[in-house]
CSV table of C-alpha atoms and ligand atoms in Angstrom, one decimal:
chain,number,residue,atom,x,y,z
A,211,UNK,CA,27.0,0.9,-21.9
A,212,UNK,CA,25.6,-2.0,-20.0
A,213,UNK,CA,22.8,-0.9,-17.3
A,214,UNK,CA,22.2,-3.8,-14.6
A,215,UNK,CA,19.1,-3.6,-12.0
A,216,UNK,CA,18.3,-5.5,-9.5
A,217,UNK,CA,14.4,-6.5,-9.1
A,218,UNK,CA,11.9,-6.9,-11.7
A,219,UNK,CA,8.6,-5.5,-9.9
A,220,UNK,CA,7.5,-2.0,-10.6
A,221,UNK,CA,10.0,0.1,-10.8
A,222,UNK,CA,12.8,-2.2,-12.0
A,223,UNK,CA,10.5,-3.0,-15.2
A,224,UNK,CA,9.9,0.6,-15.3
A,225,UNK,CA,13.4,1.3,-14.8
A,226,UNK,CA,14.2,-1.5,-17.3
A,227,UNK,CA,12.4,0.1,-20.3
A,228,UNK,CA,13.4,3.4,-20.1
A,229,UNK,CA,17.3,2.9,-20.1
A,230,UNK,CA,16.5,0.8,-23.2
A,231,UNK,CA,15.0,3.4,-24.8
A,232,UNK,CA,18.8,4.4,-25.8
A,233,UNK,CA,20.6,2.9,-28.6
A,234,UNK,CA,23.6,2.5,-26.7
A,235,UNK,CA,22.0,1.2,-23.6
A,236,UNK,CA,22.3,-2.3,-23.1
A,237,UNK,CA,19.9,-3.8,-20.1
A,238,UNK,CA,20.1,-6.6,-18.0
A,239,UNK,CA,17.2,-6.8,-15.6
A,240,UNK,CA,17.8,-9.3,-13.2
A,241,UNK,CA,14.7,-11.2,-11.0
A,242,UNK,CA,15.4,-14.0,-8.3
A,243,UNK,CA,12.2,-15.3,-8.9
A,244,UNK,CA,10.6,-17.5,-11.6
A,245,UNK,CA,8.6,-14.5,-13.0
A,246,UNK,CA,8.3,-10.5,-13.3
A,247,UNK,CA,6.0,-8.7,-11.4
A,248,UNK,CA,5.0,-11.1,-8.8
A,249,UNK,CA,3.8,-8.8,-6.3
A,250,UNK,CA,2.4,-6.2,-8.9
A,251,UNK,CA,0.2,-9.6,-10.3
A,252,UNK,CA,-1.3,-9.6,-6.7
A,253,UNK,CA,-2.1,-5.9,-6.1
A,254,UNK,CA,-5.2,-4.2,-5.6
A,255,UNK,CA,-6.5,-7.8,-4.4
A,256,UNK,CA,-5.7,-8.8,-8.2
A,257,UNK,CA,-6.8,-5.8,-9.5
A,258,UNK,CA,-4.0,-3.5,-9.6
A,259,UNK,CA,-4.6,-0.2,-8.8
A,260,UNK,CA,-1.8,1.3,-11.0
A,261,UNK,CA,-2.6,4.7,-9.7
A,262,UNK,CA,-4.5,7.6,-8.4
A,263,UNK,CA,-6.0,10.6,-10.6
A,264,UNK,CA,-5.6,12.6,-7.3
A,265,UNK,CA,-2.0,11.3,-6.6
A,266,UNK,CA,0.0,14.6,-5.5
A,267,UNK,CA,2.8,15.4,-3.1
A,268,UNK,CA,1.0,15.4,-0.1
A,269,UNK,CA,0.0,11.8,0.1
A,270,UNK,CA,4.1,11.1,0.4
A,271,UNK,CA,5.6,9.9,3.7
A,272,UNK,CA,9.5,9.4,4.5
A,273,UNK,CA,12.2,11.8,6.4
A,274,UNK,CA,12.3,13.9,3.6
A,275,UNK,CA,8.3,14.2,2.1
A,276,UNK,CA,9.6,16.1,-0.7
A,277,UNK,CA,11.7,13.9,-2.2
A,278,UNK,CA,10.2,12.4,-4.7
A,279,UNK,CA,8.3,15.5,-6.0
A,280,UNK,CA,10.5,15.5,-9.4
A,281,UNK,CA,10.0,12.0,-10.1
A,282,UNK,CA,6.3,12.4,-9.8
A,283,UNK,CA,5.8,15.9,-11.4
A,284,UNK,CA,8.5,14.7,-14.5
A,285,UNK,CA,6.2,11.4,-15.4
A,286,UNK,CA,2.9,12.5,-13.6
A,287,UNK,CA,-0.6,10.8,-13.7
A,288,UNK,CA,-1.2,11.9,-17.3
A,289,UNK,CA,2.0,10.7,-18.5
A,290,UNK,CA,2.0,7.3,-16.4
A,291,UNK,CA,-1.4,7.0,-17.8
A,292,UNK,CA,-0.6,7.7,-21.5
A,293,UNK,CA,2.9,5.3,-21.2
A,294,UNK,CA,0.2,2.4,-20.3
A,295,UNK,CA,-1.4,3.1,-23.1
A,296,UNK,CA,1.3,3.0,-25.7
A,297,UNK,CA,1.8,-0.3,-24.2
A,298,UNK,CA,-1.9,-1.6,-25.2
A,299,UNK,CA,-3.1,-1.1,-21.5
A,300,UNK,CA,-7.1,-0.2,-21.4
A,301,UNK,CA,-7.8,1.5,-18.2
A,302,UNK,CA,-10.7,2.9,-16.2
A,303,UNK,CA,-10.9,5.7,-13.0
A,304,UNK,CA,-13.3,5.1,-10.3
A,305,UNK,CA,-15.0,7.7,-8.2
A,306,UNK,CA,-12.1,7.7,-6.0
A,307,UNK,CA,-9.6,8.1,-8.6
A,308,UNK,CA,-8.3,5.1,-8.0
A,309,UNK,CA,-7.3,3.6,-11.4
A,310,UNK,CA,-7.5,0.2,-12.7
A,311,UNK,CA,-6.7,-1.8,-16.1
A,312,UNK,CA,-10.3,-1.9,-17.7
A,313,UNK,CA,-9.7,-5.9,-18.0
A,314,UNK,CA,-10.4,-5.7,-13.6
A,315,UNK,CA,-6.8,-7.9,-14.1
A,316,UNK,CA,-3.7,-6.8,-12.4
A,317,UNK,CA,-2.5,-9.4,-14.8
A,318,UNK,CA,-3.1,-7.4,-17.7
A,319,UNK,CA,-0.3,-4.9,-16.0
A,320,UNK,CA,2.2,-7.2,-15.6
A,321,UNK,CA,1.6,-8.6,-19.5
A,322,UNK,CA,1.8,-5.4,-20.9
A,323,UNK,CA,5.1,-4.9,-18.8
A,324,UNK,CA,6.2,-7.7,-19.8
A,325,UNK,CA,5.7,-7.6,-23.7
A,326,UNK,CA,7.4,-4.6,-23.6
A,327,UNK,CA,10.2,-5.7,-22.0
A,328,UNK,CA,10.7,-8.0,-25.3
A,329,UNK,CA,13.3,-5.6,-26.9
A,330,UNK,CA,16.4,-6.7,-28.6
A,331,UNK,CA,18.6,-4.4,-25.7
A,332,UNK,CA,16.9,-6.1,-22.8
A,333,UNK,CA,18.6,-9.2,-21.2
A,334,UNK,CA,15.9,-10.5,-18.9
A,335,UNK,CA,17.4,-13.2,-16.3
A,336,UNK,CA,14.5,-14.7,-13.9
A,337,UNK,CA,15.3,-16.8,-11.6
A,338,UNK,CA,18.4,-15.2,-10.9
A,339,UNK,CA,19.1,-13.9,-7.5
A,340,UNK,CA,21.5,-11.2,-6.8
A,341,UNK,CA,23.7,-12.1,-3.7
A,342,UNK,CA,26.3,-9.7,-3.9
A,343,UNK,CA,27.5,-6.5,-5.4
A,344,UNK,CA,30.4,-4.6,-5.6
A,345,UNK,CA,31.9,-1.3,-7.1
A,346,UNK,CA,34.8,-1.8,-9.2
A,347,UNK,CA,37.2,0.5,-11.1
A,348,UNK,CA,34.6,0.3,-14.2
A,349,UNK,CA,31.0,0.6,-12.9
A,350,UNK,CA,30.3,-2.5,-10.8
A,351,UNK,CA,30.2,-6.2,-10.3
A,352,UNK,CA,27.0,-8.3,-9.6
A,353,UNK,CA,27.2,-11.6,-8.6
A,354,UNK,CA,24.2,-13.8,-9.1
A,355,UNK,CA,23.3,-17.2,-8.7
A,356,UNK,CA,25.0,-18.6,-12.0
A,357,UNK,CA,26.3,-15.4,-13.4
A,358,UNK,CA,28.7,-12.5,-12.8
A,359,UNK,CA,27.5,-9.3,-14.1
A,360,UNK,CA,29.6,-6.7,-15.0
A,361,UNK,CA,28.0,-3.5,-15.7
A,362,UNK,CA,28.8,0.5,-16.2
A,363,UNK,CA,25.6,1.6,-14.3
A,364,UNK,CA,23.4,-0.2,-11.5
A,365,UNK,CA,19.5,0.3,-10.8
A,366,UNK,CA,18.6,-1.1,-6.7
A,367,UNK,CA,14.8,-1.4,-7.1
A,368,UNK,CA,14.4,-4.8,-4.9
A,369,UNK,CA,11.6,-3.2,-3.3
A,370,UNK,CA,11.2,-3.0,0.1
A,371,UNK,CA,10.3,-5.8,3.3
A,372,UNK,CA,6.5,-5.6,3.1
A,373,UNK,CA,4.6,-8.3,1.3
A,374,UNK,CA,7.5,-10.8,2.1
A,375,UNK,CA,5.7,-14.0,0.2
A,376,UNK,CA,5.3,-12.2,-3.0
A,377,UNK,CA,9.3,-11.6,-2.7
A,378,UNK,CA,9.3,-8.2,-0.3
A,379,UNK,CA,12.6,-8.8,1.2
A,380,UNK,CA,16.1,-7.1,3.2
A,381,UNK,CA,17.7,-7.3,-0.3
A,382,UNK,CA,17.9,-3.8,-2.0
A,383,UNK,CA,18.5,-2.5,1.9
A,384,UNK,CA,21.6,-4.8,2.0
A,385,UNK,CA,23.0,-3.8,-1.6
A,386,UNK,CA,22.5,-0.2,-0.8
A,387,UNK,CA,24.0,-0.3,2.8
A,388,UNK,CA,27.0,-2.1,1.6
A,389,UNK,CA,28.0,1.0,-0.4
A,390,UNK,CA,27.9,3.2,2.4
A,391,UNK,CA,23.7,4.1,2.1
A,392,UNK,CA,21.8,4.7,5.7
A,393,UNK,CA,18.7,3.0,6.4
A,394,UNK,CA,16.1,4.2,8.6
A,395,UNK,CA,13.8,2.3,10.9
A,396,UNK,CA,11.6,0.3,8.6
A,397,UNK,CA,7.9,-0.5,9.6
A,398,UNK,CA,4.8,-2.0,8.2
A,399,UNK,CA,2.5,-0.1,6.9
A,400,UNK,CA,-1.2,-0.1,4.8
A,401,UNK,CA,-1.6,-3.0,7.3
A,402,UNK,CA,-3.9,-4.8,9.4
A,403,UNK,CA,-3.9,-3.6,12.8
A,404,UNK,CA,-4.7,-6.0,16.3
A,405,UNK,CA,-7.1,-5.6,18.5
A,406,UNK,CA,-7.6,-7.3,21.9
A,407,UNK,CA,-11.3,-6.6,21.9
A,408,UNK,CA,-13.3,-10.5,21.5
A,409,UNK,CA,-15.6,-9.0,19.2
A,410,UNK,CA,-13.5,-8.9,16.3
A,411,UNK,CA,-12.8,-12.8,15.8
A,412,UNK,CA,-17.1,-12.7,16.1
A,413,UNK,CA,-17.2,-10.7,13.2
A,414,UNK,CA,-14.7,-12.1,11.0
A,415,UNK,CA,-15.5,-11.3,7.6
A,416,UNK,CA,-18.2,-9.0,8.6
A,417,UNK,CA,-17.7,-5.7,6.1
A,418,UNK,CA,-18.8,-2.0,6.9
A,419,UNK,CA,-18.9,1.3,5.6
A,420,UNK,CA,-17.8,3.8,8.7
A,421,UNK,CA,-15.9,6.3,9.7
A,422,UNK,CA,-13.0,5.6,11.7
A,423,UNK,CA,-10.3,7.5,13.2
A,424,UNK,CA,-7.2,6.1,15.6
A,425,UNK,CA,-6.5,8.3,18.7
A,426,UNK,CA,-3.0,7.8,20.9
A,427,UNK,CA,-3.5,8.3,24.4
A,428,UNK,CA,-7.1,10.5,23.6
A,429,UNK,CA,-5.3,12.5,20.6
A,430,UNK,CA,-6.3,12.0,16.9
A,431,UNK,CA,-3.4,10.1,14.6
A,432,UNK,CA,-5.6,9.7,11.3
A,433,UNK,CA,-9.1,9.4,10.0
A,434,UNK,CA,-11.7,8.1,7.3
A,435,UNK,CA,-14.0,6.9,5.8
A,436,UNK,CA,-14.6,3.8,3.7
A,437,UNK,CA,-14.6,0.0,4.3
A,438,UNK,CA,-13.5,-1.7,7.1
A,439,UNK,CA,-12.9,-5.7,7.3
A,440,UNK,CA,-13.3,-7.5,10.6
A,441,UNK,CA,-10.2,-10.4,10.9
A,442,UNK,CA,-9.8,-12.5,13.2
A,443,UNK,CA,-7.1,-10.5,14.8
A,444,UNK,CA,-8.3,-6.9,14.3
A,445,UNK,CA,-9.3,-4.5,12.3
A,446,UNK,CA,-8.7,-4.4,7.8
A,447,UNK,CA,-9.7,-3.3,5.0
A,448,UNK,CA,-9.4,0.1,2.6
A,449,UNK,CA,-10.2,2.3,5.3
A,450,UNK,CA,-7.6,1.0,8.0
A,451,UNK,CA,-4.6,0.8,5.7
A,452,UNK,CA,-5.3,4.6,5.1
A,453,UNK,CA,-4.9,5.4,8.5
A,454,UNK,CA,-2.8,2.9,9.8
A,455,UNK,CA,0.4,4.5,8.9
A,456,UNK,CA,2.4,4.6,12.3
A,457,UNK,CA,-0.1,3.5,14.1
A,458,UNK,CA,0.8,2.0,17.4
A,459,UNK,CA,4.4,2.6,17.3
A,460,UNK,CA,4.7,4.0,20.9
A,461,UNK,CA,3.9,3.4,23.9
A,462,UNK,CA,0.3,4.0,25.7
A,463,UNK,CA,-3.3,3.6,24.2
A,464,UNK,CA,-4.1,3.4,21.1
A,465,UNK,CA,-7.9,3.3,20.1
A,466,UNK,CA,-10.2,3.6,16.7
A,467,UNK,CA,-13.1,5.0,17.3
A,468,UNK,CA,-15.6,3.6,14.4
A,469,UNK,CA,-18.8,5.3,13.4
A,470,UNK,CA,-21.1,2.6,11.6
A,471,UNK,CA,-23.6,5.1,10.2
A,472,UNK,CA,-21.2,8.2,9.2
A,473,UNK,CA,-24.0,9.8,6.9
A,474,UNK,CA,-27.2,9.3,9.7
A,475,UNK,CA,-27.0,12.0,11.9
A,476,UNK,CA,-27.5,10.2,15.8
A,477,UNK,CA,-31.4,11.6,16.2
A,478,UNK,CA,-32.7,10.4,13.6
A,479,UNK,CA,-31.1,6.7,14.5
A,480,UNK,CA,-32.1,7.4,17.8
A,481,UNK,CA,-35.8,8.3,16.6
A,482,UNK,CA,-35.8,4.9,14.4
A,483,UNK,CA,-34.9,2.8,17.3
A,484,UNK,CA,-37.6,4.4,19.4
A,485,UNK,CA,-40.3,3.6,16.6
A,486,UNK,CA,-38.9,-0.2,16.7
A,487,UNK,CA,-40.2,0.2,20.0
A,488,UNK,CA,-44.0,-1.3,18.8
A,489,UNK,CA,-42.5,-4.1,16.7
A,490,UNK,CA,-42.7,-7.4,18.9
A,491,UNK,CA,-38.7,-7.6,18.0
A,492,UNK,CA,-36.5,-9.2,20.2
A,493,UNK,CA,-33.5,-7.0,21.1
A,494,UNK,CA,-31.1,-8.8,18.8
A,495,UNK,CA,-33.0,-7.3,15.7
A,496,UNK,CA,-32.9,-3.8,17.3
A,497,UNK,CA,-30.3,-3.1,14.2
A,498,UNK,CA,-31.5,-4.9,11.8
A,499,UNK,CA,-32.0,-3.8,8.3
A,500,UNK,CA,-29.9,-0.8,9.4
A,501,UNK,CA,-26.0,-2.8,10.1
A,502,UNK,CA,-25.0,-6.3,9.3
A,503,UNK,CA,-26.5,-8.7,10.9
A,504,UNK,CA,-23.8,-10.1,13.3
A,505,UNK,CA,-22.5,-6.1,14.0
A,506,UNK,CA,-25.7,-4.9,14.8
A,507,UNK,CA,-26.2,-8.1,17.5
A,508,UNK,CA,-23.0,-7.8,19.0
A,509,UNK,CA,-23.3,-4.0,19.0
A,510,UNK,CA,-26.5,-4.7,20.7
A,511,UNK,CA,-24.5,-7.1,23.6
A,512,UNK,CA,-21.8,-4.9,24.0
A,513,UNK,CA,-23.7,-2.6,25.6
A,514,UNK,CA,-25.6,-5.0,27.8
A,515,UNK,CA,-28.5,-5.9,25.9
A,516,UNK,CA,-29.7,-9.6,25.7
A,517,UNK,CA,-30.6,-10.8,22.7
A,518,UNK,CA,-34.0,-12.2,23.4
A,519,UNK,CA,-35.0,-9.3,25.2
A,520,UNK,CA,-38.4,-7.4,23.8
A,521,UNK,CA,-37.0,-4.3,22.1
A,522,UNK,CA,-41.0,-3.0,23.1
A,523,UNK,CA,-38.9,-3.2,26.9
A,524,UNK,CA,-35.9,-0.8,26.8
A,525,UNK,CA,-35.4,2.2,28.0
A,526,UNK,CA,-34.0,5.6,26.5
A,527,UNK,CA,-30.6,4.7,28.3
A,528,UNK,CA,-30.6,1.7,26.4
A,529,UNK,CA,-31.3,2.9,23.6
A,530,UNK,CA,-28.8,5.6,24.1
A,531,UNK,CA,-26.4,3.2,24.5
A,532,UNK,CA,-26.9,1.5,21.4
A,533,UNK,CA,-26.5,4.9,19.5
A,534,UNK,CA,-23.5,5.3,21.2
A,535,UNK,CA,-22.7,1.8,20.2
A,536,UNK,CA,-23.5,2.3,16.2
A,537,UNK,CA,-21.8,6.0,16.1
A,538,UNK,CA,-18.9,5.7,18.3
A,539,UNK,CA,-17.8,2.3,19.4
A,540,UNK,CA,-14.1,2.0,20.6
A,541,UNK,CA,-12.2,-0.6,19.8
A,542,UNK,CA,-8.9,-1.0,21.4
A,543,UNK,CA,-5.9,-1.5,19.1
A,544,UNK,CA,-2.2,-3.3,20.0
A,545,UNK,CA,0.0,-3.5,17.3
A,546,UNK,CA,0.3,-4.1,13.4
A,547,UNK,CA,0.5,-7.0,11.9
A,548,UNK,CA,3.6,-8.0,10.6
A,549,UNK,CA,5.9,-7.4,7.5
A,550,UNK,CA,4.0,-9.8,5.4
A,551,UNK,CA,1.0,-8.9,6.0
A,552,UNK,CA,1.6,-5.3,5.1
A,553,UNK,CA,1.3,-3.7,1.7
A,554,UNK,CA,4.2,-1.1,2.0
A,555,UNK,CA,6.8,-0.7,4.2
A,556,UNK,CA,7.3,3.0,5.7
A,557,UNK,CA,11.2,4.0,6.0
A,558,UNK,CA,14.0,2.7,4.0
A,559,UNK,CA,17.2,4.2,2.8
A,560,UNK,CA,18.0,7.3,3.4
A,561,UNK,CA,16.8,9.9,0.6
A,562,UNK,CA,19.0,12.8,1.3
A,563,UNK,CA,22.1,10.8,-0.4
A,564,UNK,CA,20.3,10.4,-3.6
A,565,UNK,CA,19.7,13.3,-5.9
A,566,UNK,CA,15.6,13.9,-6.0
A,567,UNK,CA,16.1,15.4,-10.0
A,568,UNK,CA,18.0,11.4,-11.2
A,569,UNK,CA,17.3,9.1,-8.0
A,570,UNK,CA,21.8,8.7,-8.9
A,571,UNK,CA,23.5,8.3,-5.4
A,572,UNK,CA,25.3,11.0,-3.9
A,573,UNK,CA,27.8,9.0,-2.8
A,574,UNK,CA,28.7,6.2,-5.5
A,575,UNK,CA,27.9,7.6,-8.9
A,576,UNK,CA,26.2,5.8,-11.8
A,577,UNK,CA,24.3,3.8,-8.4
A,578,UNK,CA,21.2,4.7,-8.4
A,579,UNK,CA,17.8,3.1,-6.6
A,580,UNK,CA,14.1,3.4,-7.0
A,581,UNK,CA,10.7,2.3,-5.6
A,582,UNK,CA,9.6,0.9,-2.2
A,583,UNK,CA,13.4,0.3,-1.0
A,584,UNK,CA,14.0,4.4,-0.6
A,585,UNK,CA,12.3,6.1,2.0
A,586,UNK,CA,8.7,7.2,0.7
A,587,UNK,CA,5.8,5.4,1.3
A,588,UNK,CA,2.6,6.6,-0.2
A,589,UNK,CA,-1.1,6.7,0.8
A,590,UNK,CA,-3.4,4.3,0.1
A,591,UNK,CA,-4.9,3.8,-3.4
A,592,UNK,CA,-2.4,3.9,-6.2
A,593,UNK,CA,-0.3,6.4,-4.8
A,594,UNK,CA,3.0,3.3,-3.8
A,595,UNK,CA,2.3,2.0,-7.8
A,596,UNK,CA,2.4,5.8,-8.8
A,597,UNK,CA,5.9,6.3,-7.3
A,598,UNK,CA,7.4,3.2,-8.5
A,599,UNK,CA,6.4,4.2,-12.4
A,600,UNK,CA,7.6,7.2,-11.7
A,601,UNK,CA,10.8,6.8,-9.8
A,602,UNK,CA,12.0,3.6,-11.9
A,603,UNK,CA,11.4,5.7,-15.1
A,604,UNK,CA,13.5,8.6,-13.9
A,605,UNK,CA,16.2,6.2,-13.0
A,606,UNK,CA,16.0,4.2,-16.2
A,607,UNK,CA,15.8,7.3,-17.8
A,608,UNK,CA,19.1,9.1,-16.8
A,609,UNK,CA,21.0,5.9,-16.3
A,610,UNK,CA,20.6,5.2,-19.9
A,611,UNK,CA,20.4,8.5,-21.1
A,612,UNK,CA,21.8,10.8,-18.6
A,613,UNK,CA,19.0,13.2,-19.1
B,1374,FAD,C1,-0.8,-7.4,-1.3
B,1374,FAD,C2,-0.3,-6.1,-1.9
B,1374,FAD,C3,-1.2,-5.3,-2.5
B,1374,FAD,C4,-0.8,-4.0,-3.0
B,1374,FAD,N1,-1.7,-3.3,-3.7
B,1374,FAD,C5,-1.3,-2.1,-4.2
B,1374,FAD,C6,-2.1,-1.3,-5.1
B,1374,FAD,O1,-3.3,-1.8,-5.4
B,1374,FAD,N2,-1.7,-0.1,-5.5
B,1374,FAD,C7,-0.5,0.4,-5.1
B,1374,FAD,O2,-0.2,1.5,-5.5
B,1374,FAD,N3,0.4,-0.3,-4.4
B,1374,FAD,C8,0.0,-1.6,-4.0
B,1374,FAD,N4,0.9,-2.3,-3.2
B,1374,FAD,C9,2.3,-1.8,-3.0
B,1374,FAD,C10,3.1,-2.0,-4.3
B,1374,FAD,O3,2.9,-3.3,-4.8
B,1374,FAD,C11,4.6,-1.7,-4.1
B,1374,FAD,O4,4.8,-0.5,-3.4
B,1374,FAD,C12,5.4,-1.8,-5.4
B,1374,FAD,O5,5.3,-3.0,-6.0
B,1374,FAD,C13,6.9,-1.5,-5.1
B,1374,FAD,O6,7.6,-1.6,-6.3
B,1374,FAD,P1,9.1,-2.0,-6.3
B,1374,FAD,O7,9.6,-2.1,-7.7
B,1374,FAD,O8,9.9,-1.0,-5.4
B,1374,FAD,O9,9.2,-3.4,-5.6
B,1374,FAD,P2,8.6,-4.8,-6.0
B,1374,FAD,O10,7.4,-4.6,-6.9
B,1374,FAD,O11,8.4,-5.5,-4.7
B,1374,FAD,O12,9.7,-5.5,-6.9
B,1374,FAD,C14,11.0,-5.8,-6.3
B,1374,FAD,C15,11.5,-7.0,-7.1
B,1374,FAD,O13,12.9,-7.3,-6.7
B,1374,FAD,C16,13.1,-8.6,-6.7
B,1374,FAD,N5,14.3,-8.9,-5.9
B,1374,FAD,C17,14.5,-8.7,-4.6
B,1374,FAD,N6,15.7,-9.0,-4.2
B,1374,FAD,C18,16.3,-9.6,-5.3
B,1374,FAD,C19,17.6,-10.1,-5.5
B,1374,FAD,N7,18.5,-10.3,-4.5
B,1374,FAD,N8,17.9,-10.6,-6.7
B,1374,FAD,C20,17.0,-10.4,-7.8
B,1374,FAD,N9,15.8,-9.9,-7.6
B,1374,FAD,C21,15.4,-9.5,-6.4
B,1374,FAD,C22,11.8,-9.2,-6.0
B,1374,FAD,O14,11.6,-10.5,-6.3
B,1374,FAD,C23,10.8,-8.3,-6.7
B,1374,FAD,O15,10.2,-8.9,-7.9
B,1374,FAD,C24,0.5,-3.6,-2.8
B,1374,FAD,C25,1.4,-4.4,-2.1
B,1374,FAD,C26,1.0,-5.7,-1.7
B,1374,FAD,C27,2.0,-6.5,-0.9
């Protein structure tokens, strides 16, 4: 029985490996670029954070959250973890629970993946991009660049449109659609987000730990803590992609309130600032040793405050103000940054016409899809990895098995 798939990222390598773990399964995994894993070489800012030791149901998103529960309770943490393993991957759990491979490479991921992939039932063809694909009386027809495919079974796990550089692309979208699949609205997602506020281009590059939660026309969308990166456009870093899902998708304003010193209650910041009162500082120092140095200045003129005025000459308002500055600062917010810039794209085909327990379409059996290009998007910090592992297996799985 000849299994194609489409896409050699995550889940198609995944995907890829588990179908060939049947005698009778023969596999050809199929990648339009010059290389496997492209995008999973880049993750976790070369890292790869593969998953999360916390990874669960609820940090799902799509229509239908509860989709992808069997995929992720079938091959869990544990057993993602343990799979690695048998494939000579050394890894290592943060704090967090975000995990890593203990060589700090997301290279080592992709070699591993790759190695494996080295069996005698696996036809790998890079460089070979899918353009076409159609159901035929025996399984289906996959027209590549140089190539026609015929095969009995077929794996969609192009991904999805985020991270369009390292090959995020319409692709899997267009395959599934043309067999009758729905798409919903697709959107960026674990992205930067804009802000028109001057400050920001200031403090490019300028890192802080804070708290910071985005509020739609004065209600709370999402919150947390952890670092934030200042870009030239906005606001990035760990702590905006968590809460950045849907954020400024409608209409009216939409704010993140930051909170530079989340574990310094205001008084006692307050009572610091009023000792720095006898130092001979200028104002512009007011903050530091507390804040970056650039924050804490333009903190400091935000709320009025010339630099080269004596701190020995403010008032309580003023230093009120800077308080207010340090543990609540609004900075207004306009829109995400594009598809390429994202990490994940939120929406994607429709899960109801895929059965949850195989990821096989409802509609076209022995189709089946897996990874970004379905509708589930997970949380920040392993959790997208996570759900490729496991979806791909569960495809690879029953294609090649029908388990
Ligand atoms: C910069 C960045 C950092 C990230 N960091 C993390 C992280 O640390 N942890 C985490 O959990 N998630 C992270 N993600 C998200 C994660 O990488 C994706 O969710 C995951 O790779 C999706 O796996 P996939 O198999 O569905 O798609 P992909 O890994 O994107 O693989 C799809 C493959 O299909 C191929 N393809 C597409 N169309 C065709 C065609 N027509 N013919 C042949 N081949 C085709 C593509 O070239 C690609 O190789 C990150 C994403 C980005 C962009």
């Amino acid at each position: 029985m000849v299994i194609g798939i489409i896409g050699a990222g995550a889940s198609g390598m995944a995907a890829a490996l588990a179908a060939s773990e049947y005698e009778d399964a023969q596999v050809v995994l199929m990648e339009r670029q010059a290389r496997v894993g492209r995008k999973l070489a880049a993750t976790g800012n070369g890292r790869c954070n593969l998953t999360n030791l916390h990874a669960n149901e609820q940090g799902y998103h799509g229509d239908e959250p509860t989709f992808a529960s069997d995929a992720l309770s079938r091959y869990d943490v544990e057993n993602t973890l343990d799979w690695f393993k048998r494939m000579g991957l050394y890894t290592v759990a943060e704090e967090s629970g975000r995990v890593y491979p203990y060589s700090d490479q997301a290279n080592s991921v992709v070699d591993v993946l790759r190695f494996a992939l080295n069996r005698p039932n696996i036809r790998l063809l890079t460089g070979f991009e899918v353009a076409k694909v159609k159901k035929i009386d025996a399984g289906f027809r996959v027209e590549g660049t140089e190539e026609t495919i015929l095969c009995d079974k077929l794996i969609i796990a192009c991904g999805g449109l985020a991270g369009t550089k390292l090959g995020g692309s319409m692709a899997g979208y267009k395959f599934l659609r043309s067999f009758g699949h729905k798409c919903t609205k697709l959107r960026p997602t674990l992205v930067q987000l804009k802000s028109s506020w001057s400050g920001c281009a200031a403090l490019k590059g300028v890192r802080a730990n804070c708290h910071a939660a985005i509020f739609h026309n004065g209600e709370m969308h999402l919150e947390s803590t952890g670092e934030l990166q200042f870009t030239e456009y906005g606001l990035s870093g760990p702590v905006m992609f968590e809460i950045s899902r849907d954020a400024c998708q409608g209409n009216g304003e939409w704010i993140c309130r930051l909170d530079f010193l989340p574990d310094v209650e205001r008084d006692s910041l307050k009572a610091e600032l009023i000792r720095r009162k006898s130092t001979g500082w200028n104002a512009e120092d007011l903050l530091t040793g507390i804040l970056h140095n650039r924050l804490g200045r333009v903190l400091t003129q935000s709320v009025g405050i010339k630099g080269l005025w004596k701190i020995a000459d403010l008032n309580e308002d003023e230093i009120d103000a800077v308080c207010n500055g340090v543990k609540c600062f609004d900075v207004a917010l306009t829109e995400p940054m594009g598809m390429d810039a994202a990490q994940v794209t939120a929406g994607g085909i429709v899960t109801s016409e895929f059965a949850p327990q195989t990821m096989e379409s409802r509609l076209v059996p022995g189709l089946y899809a897996c990874g970004e290009v379905l509708d589930v998007d997970g949380d920040c910090g392993g959790y997208n990895l996570q759900w490729a592992w496991s979806s791909g297996r569960l495809a690879g799985h029953h294609a090649g098995g029908n388990i």
